[in-house]
Short mmCIF file of C-alpha atoms and ligand atoms in Angstrom, two decimals:
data_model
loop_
_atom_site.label_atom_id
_atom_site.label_comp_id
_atom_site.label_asym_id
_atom_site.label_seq_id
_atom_site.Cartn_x
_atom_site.Cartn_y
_atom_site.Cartn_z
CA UNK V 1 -33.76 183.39 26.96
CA UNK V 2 -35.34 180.29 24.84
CA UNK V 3 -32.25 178.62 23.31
CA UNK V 4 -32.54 178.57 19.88
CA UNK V 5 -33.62 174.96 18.22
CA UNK V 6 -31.67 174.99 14.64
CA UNK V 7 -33.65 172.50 13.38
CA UNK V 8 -37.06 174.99 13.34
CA UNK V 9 -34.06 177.18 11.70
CA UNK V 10 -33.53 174.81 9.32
CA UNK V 11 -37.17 173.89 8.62
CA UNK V 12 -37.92 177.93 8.60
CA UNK V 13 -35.56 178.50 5.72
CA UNK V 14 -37.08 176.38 3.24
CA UNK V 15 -37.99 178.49 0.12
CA UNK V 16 -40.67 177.25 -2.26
CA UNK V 17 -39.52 174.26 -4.11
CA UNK V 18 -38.73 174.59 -7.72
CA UNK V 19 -41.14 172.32 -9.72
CA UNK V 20 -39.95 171.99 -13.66
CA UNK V 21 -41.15 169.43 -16.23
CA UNK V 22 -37.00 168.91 -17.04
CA UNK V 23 -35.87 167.54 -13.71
CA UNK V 24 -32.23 167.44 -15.15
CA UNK V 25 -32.24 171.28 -15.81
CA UNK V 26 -34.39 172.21 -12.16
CA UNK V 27 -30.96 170.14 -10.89
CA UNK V 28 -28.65 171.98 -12.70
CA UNK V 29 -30.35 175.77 -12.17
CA UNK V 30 -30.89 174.56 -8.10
CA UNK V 31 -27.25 174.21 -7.78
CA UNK V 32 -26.15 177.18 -9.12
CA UNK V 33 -28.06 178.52 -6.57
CA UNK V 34 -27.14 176.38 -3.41
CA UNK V 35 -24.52 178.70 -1.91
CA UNK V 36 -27.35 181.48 -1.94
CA UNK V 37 -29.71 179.45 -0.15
CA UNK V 38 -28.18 179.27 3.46
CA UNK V 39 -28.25 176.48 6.07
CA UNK V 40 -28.83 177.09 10.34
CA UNK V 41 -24.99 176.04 10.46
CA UNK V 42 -24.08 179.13 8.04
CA UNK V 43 -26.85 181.22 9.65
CA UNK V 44 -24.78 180.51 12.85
CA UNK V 45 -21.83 181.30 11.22
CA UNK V 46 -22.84 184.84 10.17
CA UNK V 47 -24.76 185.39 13.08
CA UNK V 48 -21.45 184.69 15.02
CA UNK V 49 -18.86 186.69 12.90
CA UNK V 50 -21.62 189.72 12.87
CA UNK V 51 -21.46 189.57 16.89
CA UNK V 52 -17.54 189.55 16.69
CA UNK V 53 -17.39 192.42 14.60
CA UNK V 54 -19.96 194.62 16.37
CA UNK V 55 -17.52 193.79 19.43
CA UNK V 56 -14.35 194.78 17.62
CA UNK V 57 -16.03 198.12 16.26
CA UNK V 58 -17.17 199.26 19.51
CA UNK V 59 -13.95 198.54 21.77
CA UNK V 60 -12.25 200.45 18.49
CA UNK V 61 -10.33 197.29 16.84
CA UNK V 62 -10.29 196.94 13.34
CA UNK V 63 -13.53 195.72 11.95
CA UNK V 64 -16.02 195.74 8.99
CA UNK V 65 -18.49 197.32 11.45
CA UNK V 66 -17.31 200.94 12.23
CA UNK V 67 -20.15 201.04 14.93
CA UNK V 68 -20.16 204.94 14.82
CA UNK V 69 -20.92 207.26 17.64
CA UNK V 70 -24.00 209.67 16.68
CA UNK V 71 -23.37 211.59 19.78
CA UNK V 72 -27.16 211.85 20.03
CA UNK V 73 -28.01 210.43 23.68
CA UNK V 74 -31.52 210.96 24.35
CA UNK V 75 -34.41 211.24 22.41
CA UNK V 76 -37.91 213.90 22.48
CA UNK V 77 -38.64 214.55 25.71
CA UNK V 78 -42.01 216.64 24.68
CA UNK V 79 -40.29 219.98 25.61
CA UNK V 80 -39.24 221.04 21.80
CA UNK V 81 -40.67 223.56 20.08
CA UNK V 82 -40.23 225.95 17.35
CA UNK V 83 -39.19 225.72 13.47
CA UNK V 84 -36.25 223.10 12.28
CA UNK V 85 -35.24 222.51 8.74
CA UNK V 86 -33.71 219.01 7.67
CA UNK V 87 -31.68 218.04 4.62
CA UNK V 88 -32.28 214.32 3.43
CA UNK V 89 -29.84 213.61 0.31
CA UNK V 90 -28.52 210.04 0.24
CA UNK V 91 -31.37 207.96 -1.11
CA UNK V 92 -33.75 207.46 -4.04
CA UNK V 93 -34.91 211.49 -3.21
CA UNK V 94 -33.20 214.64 -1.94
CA UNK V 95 -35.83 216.54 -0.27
CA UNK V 96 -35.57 220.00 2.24
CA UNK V 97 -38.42 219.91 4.73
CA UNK V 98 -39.36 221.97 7.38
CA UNK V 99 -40.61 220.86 10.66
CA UNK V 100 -42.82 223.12 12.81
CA UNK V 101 -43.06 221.43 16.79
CA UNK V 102 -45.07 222.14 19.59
CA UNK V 103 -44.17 220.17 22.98
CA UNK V 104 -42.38 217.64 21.18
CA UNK V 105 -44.43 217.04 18.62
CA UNK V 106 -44.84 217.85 14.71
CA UNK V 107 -47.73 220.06 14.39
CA UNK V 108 -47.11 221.26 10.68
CA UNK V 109 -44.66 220.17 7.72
CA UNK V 110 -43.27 221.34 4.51
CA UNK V 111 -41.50 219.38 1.90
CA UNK V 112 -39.94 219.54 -1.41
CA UNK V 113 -38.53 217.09 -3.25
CA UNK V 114 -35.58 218.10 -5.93
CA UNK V 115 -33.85 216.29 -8.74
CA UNK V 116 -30.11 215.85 -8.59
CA UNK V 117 -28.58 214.65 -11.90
CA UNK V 118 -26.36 212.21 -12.42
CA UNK V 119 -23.27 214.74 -13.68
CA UNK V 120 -23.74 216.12 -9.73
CA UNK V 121 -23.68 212.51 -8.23
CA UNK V 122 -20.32 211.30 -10.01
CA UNK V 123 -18.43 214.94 -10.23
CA UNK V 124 -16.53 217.04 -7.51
CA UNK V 125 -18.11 218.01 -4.54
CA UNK V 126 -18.61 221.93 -4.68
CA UNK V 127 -20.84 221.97 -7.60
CA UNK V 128 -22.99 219.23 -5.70
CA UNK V 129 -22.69 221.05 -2.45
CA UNK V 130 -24.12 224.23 -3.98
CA UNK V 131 -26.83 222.75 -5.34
CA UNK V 132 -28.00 221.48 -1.98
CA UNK V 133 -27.44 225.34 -0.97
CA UNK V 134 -29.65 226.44 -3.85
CA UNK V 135 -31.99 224.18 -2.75
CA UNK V 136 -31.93 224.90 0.69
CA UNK V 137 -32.30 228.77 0.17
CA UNK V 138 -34.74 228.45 -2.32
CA UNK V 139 -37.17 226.76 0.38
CA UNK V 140 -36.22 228.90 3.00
CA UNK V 141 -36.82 232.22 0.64
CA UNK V 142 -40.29 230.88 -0.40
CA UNK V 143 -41.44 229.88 3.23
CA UNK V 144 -40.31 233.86 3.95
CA UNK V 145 -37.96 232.43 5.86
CA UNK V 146 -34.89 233.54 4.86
CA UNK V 147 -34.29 236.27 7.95
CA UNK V 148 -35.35 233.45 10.61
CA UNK V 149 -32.34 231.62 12.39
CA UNK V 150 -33.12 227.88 11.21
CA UNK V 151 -31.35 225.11 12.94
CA UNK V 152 -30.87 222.25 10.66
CA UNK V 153 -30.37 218.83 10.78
CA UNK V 154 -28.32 217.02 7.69
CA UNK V 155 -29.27 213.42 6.92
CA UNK V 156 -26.26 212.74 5.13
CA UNK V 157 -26.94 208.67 4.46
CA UNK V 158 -23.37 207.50 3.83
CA UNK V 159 -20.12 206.51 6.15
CA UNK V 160 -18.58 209.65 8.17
CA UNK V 161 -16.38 209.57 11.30
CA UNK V 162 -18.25 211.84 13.71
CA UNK V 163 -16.05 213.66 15.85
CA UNK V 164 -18.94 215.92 17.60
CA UNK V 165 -22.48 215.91 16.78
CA UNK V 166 -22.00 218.25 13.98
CA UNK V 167 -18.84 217.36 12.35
CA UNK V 168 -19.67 214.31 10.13
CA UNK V 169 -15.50 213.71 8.30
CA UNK V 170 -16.81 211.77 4.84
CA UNK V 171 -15.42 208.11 4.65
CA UNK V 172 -16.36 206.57 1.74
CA UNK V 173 -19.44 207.49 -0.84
CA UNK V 174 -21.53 204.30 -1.75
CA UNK V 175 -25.00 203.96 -3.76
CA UNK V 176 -25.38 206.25 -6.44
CA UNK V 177 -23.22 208.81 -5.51
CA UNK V 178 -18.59 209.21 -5.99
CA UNK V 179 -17.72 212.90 -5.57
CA UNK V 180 -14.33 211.52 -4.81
CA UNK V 181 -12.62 214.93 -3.51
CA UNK V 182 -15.18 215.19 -0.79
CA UNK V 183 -13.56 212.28 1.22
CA UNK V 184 -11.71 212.38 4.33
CA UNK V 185 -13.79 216.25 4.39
CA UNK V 186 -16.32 217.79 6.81
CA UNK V 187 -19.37 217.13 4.66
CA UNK V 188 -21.40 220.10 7.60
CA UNK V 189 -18.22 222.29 6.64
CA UNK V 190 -18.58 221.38 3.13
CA UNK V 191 -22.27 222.50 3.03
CA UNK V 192 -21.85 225.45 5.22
CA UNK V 193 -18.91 226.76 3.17
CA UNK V 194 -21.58 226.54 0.03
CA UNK V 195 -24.62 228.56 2.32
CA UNK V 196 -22.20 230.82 3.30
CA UNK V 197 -21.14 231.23 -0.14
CA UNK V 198 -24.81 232.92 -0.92
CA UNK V 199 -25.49 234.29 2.16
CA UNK V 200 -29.09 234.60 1.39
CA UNK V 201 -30.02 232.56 4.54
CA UNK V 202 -29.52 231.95 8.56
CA UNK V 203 -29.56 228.79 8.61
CA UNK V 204 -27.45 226.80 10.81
CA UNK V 205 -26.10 223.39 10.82
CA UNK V 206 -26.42 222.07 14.23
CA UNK V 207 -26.41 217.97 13.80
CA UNK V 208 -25.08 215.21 10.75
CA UNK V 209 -26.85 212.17 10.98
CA UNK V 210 -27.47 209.11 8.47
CA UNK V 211 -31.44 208.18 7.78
CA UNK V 212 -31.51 205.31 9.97
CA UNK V 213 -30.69 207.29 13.06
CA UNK V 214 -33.69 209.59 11.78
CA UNK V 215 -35.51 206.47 11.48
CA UNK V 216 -35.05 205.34 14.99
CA UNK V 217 -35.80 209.04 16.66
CA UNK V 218 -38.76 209.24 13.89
CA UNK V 219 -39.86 206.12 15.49
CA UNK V 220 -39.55 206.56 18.73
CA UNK V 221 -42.50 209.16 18.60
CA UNK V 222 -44.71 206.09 17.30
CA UNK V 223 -43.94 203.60 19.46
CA UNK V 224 -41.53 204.30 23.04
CA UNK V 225 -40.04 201.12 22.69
CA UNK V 226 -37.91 201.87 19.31
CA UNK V 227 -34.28 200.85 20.12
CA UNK V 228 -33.43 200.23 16.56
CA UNK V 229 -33.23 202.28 13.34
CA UNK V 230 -33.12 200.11 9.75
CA UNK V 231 -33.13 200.99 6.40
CA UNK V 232 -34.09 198.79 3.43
CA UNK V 233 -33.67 200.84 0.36
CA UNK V 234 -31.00 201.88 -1.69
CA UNK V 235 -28.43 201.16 0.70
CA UNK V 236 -28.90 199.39 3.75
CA UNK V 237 -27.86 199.83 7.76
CA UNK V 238 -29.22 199.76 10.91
CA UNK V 239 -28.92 202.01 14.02
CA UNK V 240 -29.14 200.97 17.92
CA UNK V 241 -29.31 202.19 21.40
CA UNK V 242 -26.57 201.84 23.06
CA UNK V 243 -25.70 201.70 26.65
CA UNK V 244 -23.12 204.50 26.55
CA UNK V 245 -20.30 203.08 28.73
CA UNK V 246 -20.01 200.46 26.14
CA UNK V 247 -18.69 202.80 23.85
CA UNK V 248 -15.01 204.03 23.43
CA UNK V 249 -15.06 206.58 20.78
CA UNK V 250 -16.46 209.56 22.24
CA UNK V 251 -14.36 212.84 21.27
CA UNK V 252 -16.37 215.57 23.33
CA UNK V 253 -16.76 215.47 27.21
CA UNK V 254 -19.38 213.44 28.36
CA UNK V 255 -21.88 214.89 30.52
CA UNK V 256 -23.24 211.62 32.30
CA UNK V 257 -24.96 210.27 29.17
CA UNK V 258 -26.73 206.95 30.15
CA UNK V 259 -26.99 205.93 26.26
CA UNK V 260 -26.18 206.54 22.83
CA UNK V 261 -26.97 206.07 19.47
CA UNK V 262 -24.69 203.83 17.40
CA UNK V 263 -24.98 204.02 13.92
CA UNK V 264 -23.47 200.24 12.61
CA UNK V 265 -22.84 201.26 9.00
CA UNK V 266 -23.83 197.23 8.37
CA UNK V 267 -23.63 197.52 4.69
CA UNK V 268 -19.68 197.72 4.86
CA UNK V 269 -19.91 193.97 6.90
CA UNK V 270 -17.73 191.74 4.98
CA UNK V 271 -15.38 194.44 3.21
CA UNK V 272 -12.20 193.17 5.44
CA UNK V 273 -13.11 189.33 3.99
CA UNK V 274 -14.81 187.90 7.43
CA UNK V 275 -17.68 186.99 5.12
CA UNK V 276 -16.08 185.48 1.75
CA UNK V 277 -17.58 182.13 2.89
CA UNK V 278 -21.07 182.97 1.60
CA UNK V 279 -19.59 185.39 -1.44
CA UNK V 280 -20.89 183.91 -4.83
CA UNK V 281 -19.85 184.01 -8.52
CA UNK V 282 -22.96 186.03 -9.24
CA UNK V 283 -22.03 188.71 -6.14
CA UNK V 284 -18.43 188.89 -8.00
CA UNK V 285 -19.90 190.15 -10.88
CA UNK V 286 -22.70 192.46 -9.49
CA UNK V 287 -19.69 193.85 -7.39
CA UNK V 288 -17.21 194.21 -10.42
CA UNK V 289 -20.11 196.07 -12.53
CA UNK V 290 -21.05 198.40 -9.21
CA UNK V 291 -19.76 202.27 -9.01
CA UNK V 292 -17.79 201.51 -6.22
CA UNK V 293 -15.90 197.73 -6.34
CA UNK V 294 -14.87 195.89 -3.41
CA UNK V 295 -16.68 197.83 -0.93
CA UNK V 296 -20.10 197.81 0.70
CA UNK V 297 -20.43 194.26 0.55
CA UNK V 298 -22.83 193.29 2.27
CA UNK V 299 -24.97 196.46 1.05
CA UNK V 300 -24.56 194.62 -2.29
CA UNK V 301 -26.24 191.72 -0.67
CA UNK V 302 -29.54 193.23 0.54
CA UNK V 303 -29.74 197.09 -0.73
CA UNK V 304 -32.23 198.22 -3.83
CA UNK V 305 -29.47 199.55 -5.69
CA UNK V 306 -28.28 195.52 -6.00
CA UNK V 307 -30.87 193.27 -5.62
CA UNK V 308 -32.04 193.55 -9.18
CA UNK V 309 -28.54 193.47 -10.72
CA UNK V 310 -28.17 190.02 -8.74
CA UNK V 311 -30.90 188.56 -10.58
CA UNK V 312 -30.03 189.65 -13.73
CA UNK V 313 -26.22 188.32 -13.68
CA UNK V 314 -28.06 184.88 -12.67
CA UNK V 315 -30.27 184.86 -15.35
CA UNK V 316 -27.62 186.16 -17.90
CA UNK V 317 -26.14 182.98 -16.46
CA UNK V 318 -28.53 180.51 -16.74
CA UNK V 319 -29.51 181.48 -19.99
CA UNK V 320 -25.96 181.19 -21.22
CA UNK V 321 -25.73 178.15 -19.97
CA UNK V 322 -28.80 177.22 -22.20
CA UNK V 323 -30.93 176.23 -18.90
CA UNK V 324 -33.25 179.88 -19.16
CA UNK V 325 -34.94 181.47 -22.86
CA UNK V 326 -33.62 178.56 -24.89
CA UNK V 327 -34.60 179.51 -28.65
CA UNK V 328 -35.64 183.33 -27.55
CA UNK V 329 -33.46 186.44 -28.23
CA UNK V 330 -31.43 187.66 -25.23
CA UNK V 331 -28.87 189.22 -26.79
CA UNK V 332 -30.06 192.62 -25.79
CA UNK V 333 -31.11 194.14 -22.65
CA UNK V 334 -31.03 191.21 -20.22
CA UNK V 335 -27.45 190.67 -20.93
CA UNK V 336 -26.49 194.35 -19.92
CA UNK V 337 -25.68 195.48 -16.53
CA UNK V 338 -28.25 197.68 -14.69
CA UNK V 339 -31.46 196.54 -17.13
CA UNK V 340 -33.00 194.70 -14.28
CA UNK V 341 -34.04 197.05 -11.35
CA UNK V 342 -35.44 195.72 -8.05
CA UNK V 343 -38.49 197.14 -8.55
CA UNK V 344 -39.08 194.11 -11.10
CA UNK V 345 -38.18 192.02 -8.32
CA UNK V 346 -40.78 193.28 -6.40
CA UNK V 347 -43.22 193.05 -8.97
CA UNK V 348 -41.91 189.42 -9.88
CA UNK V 349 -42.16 188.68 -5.75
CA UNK V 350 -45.86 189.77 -5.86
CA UNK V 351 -47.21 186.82 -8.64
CA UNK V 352 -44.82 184.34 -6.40
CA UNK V 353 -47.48 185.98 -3.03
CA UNK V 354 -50.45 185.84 -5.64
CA UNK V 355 -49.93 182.43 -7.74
CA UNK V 356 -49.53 183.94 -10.84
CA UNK V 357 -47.54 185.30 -13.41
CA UNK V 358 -49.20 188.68 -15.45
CA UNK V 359 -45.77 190.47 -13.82
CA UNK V 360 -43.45 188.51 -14.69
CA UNK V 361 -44.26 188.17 -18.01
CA UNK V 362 -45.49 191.55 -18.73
CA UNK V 363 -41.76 192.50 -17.42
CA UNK V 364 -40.00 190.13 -19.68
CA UNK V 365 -42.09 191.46 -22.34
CA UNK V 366 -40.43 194.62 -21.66
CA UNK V 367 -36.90 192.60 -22.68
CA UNK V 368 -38.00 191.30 -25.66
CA UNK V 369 -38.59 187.98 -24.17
CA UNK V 370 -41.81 185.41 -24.78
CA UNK V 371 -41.25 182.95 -21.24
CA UNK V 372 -42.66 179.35 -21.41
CA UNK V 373 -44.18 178.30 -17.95
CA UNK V 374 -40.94 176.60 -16.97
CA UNK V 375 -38.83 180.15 -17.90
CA UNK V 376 -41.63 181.85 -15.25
CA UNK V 377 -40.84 179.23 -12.60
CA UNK V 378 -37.37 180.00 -12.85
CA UNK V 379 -37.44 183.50 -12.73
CA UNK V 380 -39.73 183.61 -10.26
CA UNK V 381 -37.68 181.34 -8.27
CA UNK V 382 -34.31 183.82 -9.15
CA UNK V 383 -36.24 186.65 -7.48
CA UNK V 384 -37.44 184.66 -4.70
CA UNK V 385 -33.91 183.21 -3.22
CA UNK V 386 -32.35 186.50 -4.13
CA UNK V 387 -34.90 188.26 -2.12
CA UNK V 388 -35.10 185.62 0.84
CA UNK V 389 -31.22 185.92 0.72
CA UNK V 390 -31.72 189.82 1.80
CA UNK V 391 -34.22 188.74 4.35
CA UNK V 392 -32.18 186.27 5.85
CA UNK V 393 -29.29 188.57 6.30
CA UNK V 394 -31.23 191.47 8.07
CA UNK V 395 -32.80 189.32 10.16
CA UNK V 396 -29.66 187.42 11.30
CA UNK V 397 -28.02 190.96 12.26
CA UNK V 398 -31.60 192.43 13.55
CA UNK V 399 -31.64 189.00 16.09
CA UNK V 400 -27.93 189.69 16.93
CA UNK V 401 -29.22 193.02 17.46
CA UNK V 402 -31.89 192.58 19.56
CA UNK V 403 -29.83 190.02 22.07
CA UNK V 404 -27.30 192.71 22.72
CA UNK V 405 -29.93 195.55 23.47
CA UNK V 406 -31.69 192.51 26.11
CA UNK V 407 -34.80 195.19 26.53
CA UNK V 408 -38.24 192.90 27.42
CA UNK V 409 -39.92 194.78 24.32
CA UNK V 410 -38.09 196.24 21.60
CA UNK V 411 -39.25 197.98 18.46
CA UNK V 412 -37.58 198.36 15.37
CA UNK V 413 -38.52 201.17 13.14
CA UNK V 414 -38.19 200.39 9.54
CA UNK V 415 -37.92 202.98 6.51
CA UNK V 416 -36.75 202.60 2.58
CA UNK V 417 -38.17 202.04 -0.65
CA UNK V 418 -37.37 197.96 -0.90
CA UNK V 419 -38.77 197.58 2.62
CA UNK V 420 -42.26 199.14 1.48
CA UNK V 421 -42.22 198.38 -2.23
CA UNK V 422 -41.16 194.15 -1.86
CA UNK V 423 -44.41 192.57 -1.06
CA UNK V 424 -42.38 189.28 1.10
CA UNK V 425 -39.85 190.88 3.26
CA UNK V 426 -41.32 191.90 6.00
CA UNK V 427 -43.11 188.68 6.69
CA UNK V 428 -39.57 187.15 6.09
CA UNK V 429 -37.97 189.14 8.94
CA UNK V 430 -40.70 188.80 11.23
CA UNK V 431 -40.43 184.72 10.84
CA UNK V 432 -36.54 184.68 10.48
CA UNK V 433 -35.77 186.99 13.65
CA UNK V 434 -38.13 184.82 15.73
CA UNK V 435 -36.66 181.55 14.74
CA UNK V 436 -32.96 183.20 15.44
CA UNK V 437 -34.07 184.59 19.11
CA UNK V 438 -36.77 182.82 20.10
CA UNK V 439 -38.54 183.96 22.80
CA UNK V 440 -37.71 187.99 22.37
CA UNK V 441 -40.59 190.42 22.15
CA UNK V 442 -40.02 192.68 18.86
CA UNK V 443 -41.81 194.75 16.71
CA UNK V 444 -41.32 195.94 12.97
CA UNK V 445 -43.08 199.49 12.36
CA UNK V 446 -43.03 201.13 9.19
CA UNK V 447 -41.44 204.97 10.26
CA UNK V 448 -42.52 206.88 7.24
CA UNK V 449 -40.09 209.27 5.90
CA UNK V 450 -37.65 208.81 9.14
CA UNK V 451 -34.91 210.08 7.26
CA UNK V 452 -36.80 213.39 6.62
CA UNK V 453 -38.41 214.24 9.72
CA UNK V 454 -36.56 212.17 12.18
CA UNK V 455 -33.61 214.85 10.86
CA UNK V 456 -35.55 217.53 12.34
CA UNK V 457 -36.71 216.06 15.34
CA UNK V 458 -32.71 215.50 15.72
CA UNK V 459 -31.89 219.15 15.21
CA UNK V 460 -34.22 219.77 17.89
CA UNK V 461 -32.64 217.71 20.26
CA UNK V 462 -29.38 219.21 19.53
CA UNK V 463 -30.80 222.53 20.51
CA UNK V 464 -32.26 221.20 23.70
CA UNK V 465 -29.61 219.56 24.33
CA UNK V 466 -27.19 222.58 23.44
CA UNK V 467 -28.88 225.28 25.12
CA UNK V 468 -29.35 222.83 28.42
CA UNK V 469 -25.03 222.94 28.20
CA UNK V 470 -24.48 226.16 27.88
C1 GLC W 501 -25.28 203.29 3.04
C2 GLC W 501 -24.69 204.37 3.94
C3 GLC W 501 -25.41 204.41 5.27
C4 GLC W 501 -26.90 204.51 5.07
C5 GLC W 501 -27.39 203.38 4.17
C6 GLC W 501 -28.87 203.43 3.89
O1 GLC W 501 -25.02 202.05 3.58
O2 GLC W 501 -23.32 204.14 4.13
O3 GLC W 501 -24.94 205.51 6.03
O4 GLC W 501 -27.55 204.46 6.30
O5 GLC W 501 -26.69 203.44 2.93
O6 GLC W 501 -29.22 204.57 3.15
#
């Protein structure tokens, strides 16, 4: 392995330079914003504490990183065939899909997409876990399906304790959702006690996974080399491939697995304090006005659900401070939480690729607010160290990633709306990983609706793999 030369590091991590007529007020807004913008040393740092806490997680010590057996060890191996159904709630959609395969691979799919409202998100669990019945039966019964034994495979995209590949024990809810009596419960029980509550189906539970293990095995029928699973959207985490006698927690008998999926649950990294060196004044705040405080911290550094709050708390900052909108009317909107999605970062992002500023102020339009060209730089530049931030962050645990898998190629299969809606991460990652492990052949793919599909293609390995034990 190249060693790594922090001073490319250094030079790589340079954002754009913030150019203001007032150089006493760029001065003033640029260090607000030093502790965001991170040198090699602290790059290290993370890298270092991220390494010690996948170590802890895996040998079963306490950690940020639970490092979570999937209990899936292999992958398609073009034999599957037949009808699987997937659930995918956890995300910006809920969606039941059904997954028709032929040696391995897809050769028809249905979808639907359904709504889940707010009072089902936040309330107790059984109204919510009929719902995804209803919805669930109401496929099934308009495919004709309903007398067909379906095997289905739940992406459920938040922290469980798998005890067996089907038994997913609910640890926390994070994102949007905070059913609070559904923790420390079964969520496969949960939804099978709410099927078998209308018994208007066959359909069978047979494997819980999270959307970036769906990613990964979604993946890994585009490209053989996928060893990792990520998701940039709402939330964030990563899966891996692990070499299975690395791993201690493993509840059922082991029948000579050579591997493993490992499902890091990443966007908890930080919750036990290992990473209050880089916490700012702005992440307090986005934290304190989040659903769930004190948890998910990291996720609060990088996900979709954040990113936009992040900027907004720094602008409501800046413009307090009378360095941002001097003499315009803020009073409104940009001072309350949640006004400022990420999708505006995006959108602000894509003048910062493009030179130019129609989004950004078309956007603060939307808040009332007339910019002068120095209000645009500084917006611009917000978005653009908030954003690199997130970058920077993924790609210090992807490179810490892809040094512990030590495969010659390895490909890591990306899904989630901020990775395909944010017009500069990608490019970000691809630079940023290669300046962390120099030398290491990787890939980024895009793995289209892994968390969907991939949740079928798992439930088909479970049969395989079920019917090959019994
Ligand atoms: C949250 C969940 C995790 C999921 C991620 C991305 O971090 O805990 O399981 O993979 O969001 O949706």
């Amino acid at each position: 392995m190249v060693v790594p030369t922090d001073h490319a590091l250094h030079e790589g991590l340079q954002v754009s330079p913030l150019i203001l007529s007032d150089d006493v007020r760029r001065q003033k807004i640029e260090n607000h914003l030093a502790k965001m913008r991170f040198s090699a040393a602290t790059a290290r740092k993370i890298q270092d504490v991220f390494i010690s806490e996948m170590n802890k997680g895996i040998h079963q010590q306490p950690s940020s990183l639970q490092m979570e057996n999937t209990y899936i060890p292999e992958l398609l191996d073009g034999t599957e065939g037949g009808l699987f159904l997937a659930l995918d709630l956890g995300g910006t959609n809920f969606r039941v899909l059904l997954l028709e395969l032929a040696n391995g691979a897809p050769i028809r799919q249905e979808v639907k997409r359904y709504y889940i409202g707010p009072e089902l998100r936040v309330g107790s669990a059984v109204p919510l876990f009929d719902y995804l019945a209803k919805c669930v039966s109401d496929f099934v019964i308009a495919q004709g399906l309903q007398d067909v034994e379906l095997p289905l495979g739940f992406t459920f995209s938040f922290p469980t304790i798998q005890h067996s590949l089907d038994v997913g024990v609910l640890v926390t809810w994070t994102k949007t959702f905070n059913c609070s009596d559904a923790v420390n419960k079964d969520v496969v029980l949960l939804l099978h006690e709410a099927l078998d509550r209308r018994g208007d189906t066959k359909v069978k539970v047979v494997a819980i996974l999270n959307d970036t293990t769906g990613t990964l095995v979604q993946g890994s029928t585009l490209d053989s080399d996928t060893a990792v699973g990520l998701i940039l959207g709402t939330g964030s985490n990563a899966c891996y491939l692990e070499n299975a006698d690395r791993v201690e927690h493993w509840e059922p008998e082991r029948h000579g697995e050579r591997q493993v999926i490992i499902d890091i649950e990443w966007g908890a990294f930080g919750d036990n304090g290992v990473l209050d060196f880089i916490k700012t004044d702005f992440d307090r705040e986005n934290d304190a006005n989040s659903l769930i405080v004190n948890s998910f911290t990291f996720e609060k550094y990088i996900g979709g659900k954040y990113l936009g709050e992040v900027v907004r708390v720094i602008l409501a900052r800046l413009t307090k401070e009378g360095l941002l909108f001097v003499g315009e009317n803020t009073s409104q909107n940009l001072l309350t939480p949640g006004t400022l999605t990420t999708d505006l970062v995006s959108h602000i992002e894509q003048d910062s690729v493009d030179g130019g500023d129609t989004n950004t102020k078309e956007i603060l339009a939307k808040f009332g607010i007339i910019p002068d060209q120095d209000d645009i730089k500084v917006v611009q530049y917000v978005c653009e160290v908030v954003s690199n931030r997130a970058a920077l962050l993924v790609s210090i645990c992807l490179a810490s990633l892809l040094d512990r898998i030590d495969r010659e190629q390895v490909t890591i299969a990306v899904d989630g709306s901020l990775y395909k809606h944010h017009p500069r991460l990608e490019n970000w990652m691809k630079q940023y990983i290669s300046l962390l492990t120099p030398g290491r052949k990787f890939k980024l793919i895009h793995a289209e609706d892994g968390s969907g599909k991939g949740a079928a293609l798992v439930a088909a390995i479970a049969q395989r793999i079920k019917k090959r034990l019994e």
